[in-house]
Short mmCIF file of C-alpha atoms in Angstrom, two decimals:
data_model
loop_
_atom_site.label_atom_id
_atom_site.label_comp_id
_atom_site.label_asym_id
_atom_site.label_seq_id
_atom_site.Cartn_x
_atom_site.Cartn_y
_atom_site.Cartn_z
CA MET J 13 14.15 -6.38 17.34
CA SER J 14 16.75 -8.01 17.96
CA SER J 15 18.59 -8.32 14.94
CA VAL J 16 17.97 -4.18 14.95
CA LEU J 17 20.39 -4.17 18.01
CA GLN J 18 22.66 -6.19 17.15
CA ALA J 19 23.69 -4.28 13.93
CA ALA J 20 23.47 -1.25 16.45
CA LEU J 21 26.38 -3.10 18.31
CA LEU J 22 28.52 -3.39 15.69
CA PRO J 23 30.17 -0.03 15.51
CA LEU J 24 31.05 0.09 19.02
CA GLU J 25 32.30 -3.68 18.42
CA GLN J 26 34.63 -2.59 15.79
CA THR J 27 36.02 0.37 17.79
CA ILE J 28 37.05 -1.69 20.12
CA ASN J 29 39.41 -4.56 17.87
CA ALA J 30 40.91 -1.11 16.35
CA VAL J 31 41.76 0.11 19.74
CA LEU J 32 43.20 -4.04 20.96
CA ARG J 33 44.96 -3.90 17.73
CA ARG J 34 47.09 -0.84 18.98
CA ASP J 35 48.41 -2.66 21.78
CA PRO J 36 49.57 -6.00 21.26
CA ALA J 37 50.33 -7.27 24.53
CA THR J 38 47.25 -6.42 25.55
CA LEU J 39 45.75 -8.07 22.93
CA MET J 40 47.73 -11.71 23.89
CA ALA J 41 46.71 -11.01 27.41
CA LEU J 42 43.02 -11.37 26.20
CA SER J 43 44.21 -14.48 23.85
CA SER J 44 44.45 -16.77 27.23
CA GLN J 45 40.37 -16.56 27.06
CA GLN J 46 39.60 -17.10 24.31
CA GLY J 47 36.30 -17.99 23.71
CA ARG J 48 34.84 -17.11 27.19
CA LEU J 49 31.18 -14.74 27.18
CA LEU J 50 31.45 -11.91 29.88
CA ALA J 51 27.66 -10.82 30.27
CA VAL J 52 27.14 -7.17 31.33
CA HIS J 53 23.76 -6.18 32.24
CA ILE J 54 23.88 -2.15 32.98
CA ALA J 55 20.39 -1.82 34.40
CA GLU J 56 19.30 1.21 32.83
CA LEU J 57 19.61 -0.67 29.37
CA PRO J 58 16.63 -3.30 28.20
CA PHE J 59 19.30 -5.38 26.65
CA THR J 60 22.28 -7.84 28.37
CA LEU J 61 25.89 -6.92 26.65
CA GLY J 62 27.50 -10.31 25.69
CA ILE J 63 30.87 -9.73 25.25
CA ARG J 64 33.08 -13.05 24.06
CA LEU J 65 36.57 -12.83 24.00
CA PHE J 66 38.41 -14.14 21.10
CA ASP J 67 42.88 -14.36 20.39
CA ASP J 68 42.01 -11.37 17.73
CA GLY J 69 39.84 -9.52 19.39
CA VAL J 70 35.65 -9.24 20.85
CA SER J 71 32.40 -10.12 19.96
CA LEU J 72 29.80 -8.32 21.68
CA SER J 73 25.92 -9.42 21.36
CA ALA J 74 23.04 -8.71 22.59
CA SER J 75 22.16 -11.64 24.86
CA ALA J 76 24.77 -12.93 26.69
CA GLU J 77 23.11 -16.97 27.75
CA LEU J 78 25.40 -19.44 29.75
CA ALA J 79 28.01 -16.33 30.57
CA ASP J 80 31.37 -17.34 31.84
CA ALA J 81 30.85 -14.38 33.96
CA SER J 82 28.39 -11.50 34.60
CA VAL J 83 28.46 -7.38 35.94
CA SER J 84 25.28 -5.78 37.13
CA GLY J 85 24.90 -2.12 37.97
CA ARG J 86 23.91 1.20 36.86
CA MET J 87 25.38 2.96 34.43
CA LEU J 88 27.02 5.26 36.80
CA ASP J 89 28.53 2.33 38.57
CA PHE J 90 30.17 1.62 35.46
CA ALA J 91 30.99 5.49 34.43
CA GLN J 92 33.14 5.51 37.96
CA LEU J 93 34.70 2.08 37.14
CA ALA J 94 35.97 3.48 33.72
CA SER J 95 37.27 6.59 35.43
CA ALA J 96 39.46 4.58 37.59
CA ASP J 97 43.34 4.13 38.41
CA ASN J 98 43.63 1.06 38.82
CA LYS J 99 39.88 -0.60 37.63
CA ALA J 100 40.07 -4.03 39.49
CA ALA J 101 39.77 -2.57 43.32
CA ALA J 102 37.33 -0.44 42.60
CA LEU J 103 35.58 -2.73 41.26
CA ILE J 104 36.01 -4.93 43.61
CA ASN J 105 35.10 -1.88 46.52
CA SER J 106 31.86 -0.46 43.81
CA ALA J 107 28.29 -1.31 43.51
CA ILE J 108 28.75 -3.61 40.76
CA ASP J 109 27.15 -7.49 41.73
CA LEU J 110 30.06 -9.86 39.88
CA ASN J 111 28.67 -13.58 39.91
CA GLY J 112 30.46 -16.51 37.78
CA ASP J 113 34.03 -16.71 36.83
CA THR J 114 35.32 -13.28 38.88
CA GLU J 115 38.90 -14.67 37.96
CA LEU J 116 37.73 -13.22 34.44
CA VAL J 117 36.08 -10.01 35.56
CA LEU J 118 39.14 -8.92 37.18
CA SER J 119 41.73 -10.44 34.79
CA LEU J 120 39.84 -7.62 32.44
CA ALA J 121 39.67 -5.27 34.78
CA ARG J 122 43.70 -5.83 34.98
CA ASN J 123 43.45 -5.78 30.80
CA ALA J 124 42.09 -2.57 30.96
CA ASP J 125 44.53 -1.28 33.58
CA ARG J 126 47.41 -1.74 31.26
CA LEU J 127 45.76 -0.64 28.45
CA ASP J 128 48.08 1.71 26.25
CA VAL J 129 46.82 2.61 22.77
CA ASP J 130 48.11 5.95 21.12
CA TRP J 131 45.33 7.22 19.80
CA GLU J 132 46.78 10.07 18.14
CA ALA J 133 48.45 7.60 15.86
CA LEU J 134 44.65 5.70 15.64
CA ILE J 135 42.54 9.17 14.50
CA SER J 136 45.79 10.25 12.67
CA PRO J 137 44.71 8.59 9.37
CA VAL J 138 41.76 10.56 9.69
CA THR J 139 42.50 13.71 11.13
CA GLY J 140 46.07 14.68 10.28
CA GLY J 141 48.87 14.68 12.05
CA LEU J 142 48.22 17.97 13.72
CA MET J 143 44.42 17.60 14.42
CA ALA J 144 44.89 14.41 16.31
CA HIS J 145 47.46 15.91 18.37
CA GLN J 146 44.98 19.31 18.88
CA ARG J 147 42.39 16.08 19.36
CA GLY J 148 44.61 13.89 21.41
CA LYS J 149 45.96 16.77 23.66
CA THR J 150 42.16 18.20 24.19
CA LEU J 151 40.99 13.94 25.40
CA ARG J 152 44.08 14.43 27.83
CA GLY J 153 43.10 17.32 29.33
CA LEU J 154 39.60 15.65 29.40
CA LEU J 155 40.39 12.31 31.22
CA ARG J 156 42.96 14.33 33.86
CA TRP J 157 39.68 16.65 34.47
CA GLY J 158 37.33 13.37 34.96
CA GLN J 159 39.68 11.93 37.20
CA ASP J 160 39.75 15.02 39.20
#
């Protein structure tokens, strides 16, 4: 089961790394945490997600033994955190439990706030410029609606 789960995480890992490569400032900020491991426990999932930080991105795994820090909560808690404008403040005030090096977790939350990706440029090689613009416009509308 663990090798199947690990294989299932690969597309997510590749997507995260592609997004990070589109924002060199965030990637550089993450490089100061190289080698650190964050464990993410989502109550509704039967495994713990491990996120290992590297200078050129992240590596995901279906286990996170000896993690430097861990976060635990329900899927809804993490969804609310993802949609928050100030993720560090939202994390501190959320129902998500923090353990270990909380500064690592808060640093990652601050980096997520600063993430600045040109989504249209990311998908235009696949969809073409006009369709990428339309998809970007739709995505921005959905994100505004979700925040409201």
